Amino acid sequence: MSNNNNHESLFENNDNQIDDDEFSIDIPSQSESPYQDRIPSGYDPMGEIYLRGRAFRGLASGGIPWWILVSGWIVFGGFALLTIVAVIVAQDFMGLILLFVPGTILLILWRGTKAKLRRRKSKRRF
């Protein structure tokens, strides 16, 4: 029973020993970081444009793996080559307008390849 009395004395309110200011609970707010890069929805038109631009910027900056660059050259370069061959065989030079879309993608791939090679050279220098 003496053990039980000892526990009760611990929980008694002794105003002269404990100040109320010593005990406080700080609860942090649930605010989100203002630096989060919110990825927009690809289902609305402006979000789709933003996501495409973000992908092409990443591609053109050279920060992507080599296998993506090589597969891009194979797929889009093959499509552009096929279009050029079709225009030459048909002798319809108005069909060169069809090269606008794959030409734009090849330009982005060219920039990405140059940036990737430049990054590789700069890593060797250091």
PDB file of C-alpha atoms in Angstrom:
ATOM      1  CA  MET A   1       0.000   0.000   0.000  1.00  0.00           C
ATOM      2  CA  SER A   2       2.895   2.338   0.541  1.00  0.00           C
ATOM      3  CA  ASN A   3       3.764   1.991  -3.114  1.00  0.00           C
ATOM      4  CA  ASN A   4       0.270   3.125  -4.036  1.00  0.00           C
ATOM      5  CA  ASN A   5       0.554   6.205  -1.788  1.00  0.00           C
ATOM      6  CA  ASN A   6       3.835   7.082  -3.440  1.00  0.00           C
ATOM      7  CA  HIS A   7       2.169   7.186  -6.859  1.00  0.00           C
ATOM      8  CA  GLU A   8      -0.621   9.402  -5.596  1.00  0.00           C
ATOM      9  CA  SER A   9       1.870  11.903  -4.267  1.00  0.00           C
ATOM     10  CA  LEU A  10       3.400  12.235  -7.720  1.00  0.00           C
ATOM     11  CA  PHE A  11       0.103  13.373  -9.207  1.00  0.00           C
ATOM     12  CA  GLU A  12      -0.840  15.845  -6.526  1.00  0.00           C
ATOM     13  CA  ASN A  13      -0.944  19.446  -7.591  1.00  0.00           C
ATOM     14  CA  ASN A  14       1.927  21.210  -5.849  1.00  0.00           C
ATOM     15  CA  ASP A  15       1.655  24.852  -6.877  1.00  0.00           C
ATOM     16  CA  ASN A  16       4.869  25.858  -5.188  1.00  0.00           C
ATOM     17  CA  GLN A  17       6.986  23.315  -7.103  1.00  0.00           C
ATOM     18  CA  ILE A  18       5.619  23.432 -10.657  1.00  0.00           C
ATOM     19  CA  ASP A  19       4.773  26.511 -12.712  1.00  0.00           C
ATOM     20  CA  ASP A  20       2.039  26.321 -15.293  1.00  0.00           C
ATOM     21  CA  ASP A  21       4.345  27.894 -17.890  1.00  0.00           C
ATOM     22  CA  GLU A  22       6.663  24.890 -17.856  1.00  0.00           C
ATOM     23  CA  PHE A  23       4.083  22.648 -19.499  1.00  0.00           C
ATOM     24  CA  SER A  24       3.030  23.602 -22.988  1.00  0.00           C
ATOM     25  CA  ILE A  25       2.207  21.732 -26.140  1.00  0.00           C
ATOM     26  CA  ASP A  26       3.242  23.112 -29.506  1.00  0.00           C
ATOM     27  CA  ILE A  27       1.266  21.733 -32.426  1.00  0.00           C
ATOM     28  CA  PRO A  28       2.774  22.621 -35.807  1.00  0.00           C
ATOM     29  CA  SER A  29       0.463  23.927 -38.452  1.00  0.00           C
ATOM     30  CA  GLN A  30      -0.412  21.698 -41.378  1.00  0.00           C
ATOM     31  CA  SER A  31       0.559  24.232 -44.014  1.00  0.00           C
ATOM     32  CA  GLU A  32       2.077  22.895 -47.216  1.00  0.00           C
ATOM     33  CA  SER A  33       5.450  23.999 -48.433  1.00  0.00           C
ATOM     34  CA  PRO A  34       5.199  26.924 -50.867  1.00  0.00           C
ATOM     35  CA  TYR A  35       8.038  25.430 -52.923  1.00  0.00           C
ATOM     36  CA  GLN A  36       6.236  22.301 -54.053  1.00  0.00           C
ATOM     37  CA  ASP A  37       6.082  22.021 -57.826  1.00  0.00           C
ATOM     38  CA  ARG A  38       2.481  21.094 -58.447  1.00  0.00           C
ATOM     39  CA  ILE A  39       2.100  18.875 -61.498  1.00  0.00           C
ATOM     40  CA  PRO A  40      -0.971  20.005 -63.410  1.00  0.00           C
ATOM     41  CA  SER A  41      -3.599  17.673 -64.727  1.00  0.00           C
ATOM     42  CA  GLY A  42      -3.011  16.374 -68.231  1.00  0.00           C
ATOM     43  CA  TYR A  43      -6.742  16.256 -68.868  1.00  0.00           C
ATOM     44  CA  ASP A  44      -7.304  19.984 -69.263  1.00  0.00           C
ATOM     45  CA  PRO A  45      -5.789  21.709 -72.332  1.00  0.00           C
ATOM     46  CA  MET A  46      -3.450  24.104 -70.500  1.00  0.00           C
ATOM     47  CA  GLY A  47      -2.196  21.342 -68.230  1.00  0.00           C
ATOM     48  CA  GLU A  48      -1.455  19.161 -71.246  1.00  0.00           C
ATOM     49  CA  ILE A  49       0.506  21.979 -72.896  1.00  0.00           C
ATOM     50  CA  TYR A  50       2.457  22.543 -69.684  1.00  0.00           C
ATOM     51  CA  LEU A  51       3.280  18.840 -69.313  1.00  0.00           C
ATOM     52  CA  ARG A  52       4.444  18.582 -72.927  1.00  0.00           C
ATOM     53  CA  GLY A  53       6.639  21.651 -72.494  1.00  0.00           C
ATOM     54  CA  ARG A  54       8.063  20.239 -69.295  1.00  0.00           C
ATOM     55  CA  ALA A  55       8.892  16.937 -71.013  1.00  0.00           C
ATOM     56  CA  PHE A  56      10.506  18.676 -73.989  1.00  0.00           C
ATOM     57  CA  ARG A  57      12.526  20.974 -71.703  1.00  0.00           C
ATOM     58  CA  GLY A  58      13.814  17.943 -69.846  1.00  0.00           C
ATOM     59  CA  LEU A  59      14.599  16.274 -73.145  1.00  0.00           C
ATOM     60  CA  ALA A  60      16.388  19.310 -74.584  1.00  0.00           C
ATOM     61  CA  SER A  61      18.409  19.942 -71.418  1.00  0.00           C
ATOM     62  CA  GLY A  62      20.267  16.629 -71.697  1.00  0.00           C
ATOM     63  CA  GLY A  63      19.148  15.332 -68.330  1.00  0.00           C
ATOM     64  CA  ILE A  64      17.602  12.127 -69.651  1.00  0.00           C
ATOM     65  CA  PRO A  65      19.088   8.644 -70.082  1.00  0.00           C
ATOM     66  CA  TRP A  66      20.852   7.635 -73.281  1.00  0.00           C
ATOM     67  CA  TRP A  67      18.349   4.913 -74.143  1.00  0.00           C
ATOM     68  CA  ILE A  68      15.567   7.485 -74.426  1.00  0.00           C
ATOM     69  CA  LEU A  69      17.656   9.626 -76.781  1.00  0.00           C
ATOM     70  CA  VAL A  70      18.596   6.658 -78.959  1.00  0.00           C
ATOM     71  CA  SER A  71      15.040   5.320 -79.103  1.00  0.00           C
ATOM     72  CA  GLY A  72      13.799   8.832 -79.942  1.00  0.00           C
ATOM     73  CA  TRP A  73      16.271   9.057 -82.812  1.00  0.00           C
ATOM     74  CA  ILE A  74      15.178   5.639 -84.089  1.00  0.00           C
ATOM     75  CA  VAL A  75      11.439   6.298 -83.870  1.00  0.00           C
ATOM     76  CA  PHE A  76      11.209   9.948 -84.886  1.00  0.00           C
ATOM     77  CA  GLY A  77      14.214   9.862 -87.212  1.00  0.00           C
ATOM     78  CA  GLY A  78      12.726   6.842 -88.953  1.00  0.00           C
ATOM     79  CA  PHE A  79       9.410   8.651 -89.330  1.00  0.00           C
ATOM     80  CA  ALA A  80      11.144  11.714 -90.803  1.00  0.00           C
ATOM     81  CA  LEU A  81      13.221   9.546 -93.149  1.00  0.00           C
ATOM     82  CA  LEU A  82      10.097   7.694 -94.261  1.00  0.00           C
ATOM     83  CA  THR A  83       8.372  11.021 -94.974  1.00  0.00           C
ATOM     84  CA  ILE A  84      11.346  12.296 -97.005  1.00  0.00           C
ATOM     85  CA  VAL A  85      11.445   9.080 -99.056  1.00  0.00           C
ATOM     86  CA  ALA A  86       7.678   9.269 -99.675  1.00  0.00           C
ATOM     87  CA  VAL A  87       7.972  12.904-100.848  1.00  0.00           C
ATOM     88  CA  ILE A  88      10.866  12.091-103.201  1.00  0.00           C
ATOM     89  CA  VAL A  89       9.126   9.027-104.667  1.00  0.00           C
ATOM     90  CA  ALA A  90       5.830  10.876-105.147  1.00  0.00           C
ATOM     91  CA  GLN A  91       7.673  13.985-106.446  1.00  0.00           C
ATOM     92  CA  ASP A  92       5.199  16.111-104.521  1.00  0.00           C
ATOM     93  CA  PHE A  93       7.280  18.722-102.771  1.00  0.00           C
ATOM     94  CA  MET A  94       4.221  20.150-101.054  1.00  0.00           C
ATOM     95  CA  GLY A  95       4.461  17.038 -98.918  1.00  0.00           C
ATOM     96  CA  LEU A  96       7.503  18.553 -97.240  1.00  0.00           C
ATOM     97  CA  ILE A  97       4.987  20.336 -95.017  1.00  0.00           C
ATOM     98  CA  LEU A  98       4.522  16.926 -93.406  1.00  0.00           C
ATOM     99  CA  LEU A  99       8.113  17.197 -92.161  1.00  0.00           C
ATOM    100  CA  PHE A 100       7.227  20.065 -89.853  1.00  0.00           C
ATOM    101  CA  VAL A 101       6.113  17.899 -86.918  1.00  0.00           C
ATOM    102  CA  PRO A 102       8.888  15.274 -87.039  1.00  0.00           C
ATOM    103  CA  GLY A 103      11.373  18.027 -87.877  1.00  0.00           C
ATOM    104  CA  THR A 104      10.445  19.883 -84.705  1.00  0.00           C
ATOM    105  CA  ILE A 105      10.851  16.734 -82.645  1.00  0.00           C
ATOM    106  CA  LEU A 106      14.196  15.994 -84.344  1.00  0.00           C
ATOM    107  CA  LEU A 107      15.325  19.522 -83.499  1.00  0.00           C
ATOM    108  CA  ILE A 108      14.489  18.881 -79.845  1.00  0.00           C
ATOM    109  CA  LEU A 109      16.331  15.544 -80.001  1.00  0.00           C
ATOM    110  CA  TRP A 110      19.341  17.264 -81.581  1.00  0.00           C
ATOM    111  CA  ARG A 111      19.423  19.836 -78.782  1.00  0.00           C
ATOM    112  CA  GLY A 112      19.130  17.059 -76.197  1.00  0.00           C
ATOM    113  CA  THR A 113      21.951  15.077 -77.765  1.00  0.00           C
ATOM    114  CA  LYS A 114      24.218  18.123 -77.896  1.00  0.00           C
ATOM    115  CA  ALA A 115      23.392  18.988 -74.273  1.00  0.00           C
ATOM    116  CA  LYS A 116      24.010  15.386 -73.184  1.00  0.00           C
ATOM    117  CA  LEU A 117      27.408  15.323 -74.930  1.00  0.00           C
ATOM    118  CA  ARG A 118      28.283  18.724 -73.452  1.00  0.00           C
ATOM    119  CA  ARG A 119      27.378  17.485 -69.958  1.00  0.00           C
ATOM    120  CA  ARG A 120      29.547  14.446 -70.459  1.00  0.00           C
ATOM    121  CA  LYS A 121      32.519  16.567 -71.547  1.00  0.00           C
ATOM    122  CA  SER A 122      32.129  18.922 -68.596  1.00  0.00           C
ATOM    123  CA  LYS A 123      32.126  15.957 -66.186  1.00  0.00           C
ATOM    124  CA  ARG A 124      35.429  14.766 -67.657  1.00  0.00           C
ATOM    125  CA  ARG A 125      37.078  18.145 -67.128  1.00  0.00           C
ATOM    126  CA  PHE A 126      36.532  18.138 -63.376  1.00  0.00           C
TER     127      PHE A 126
END
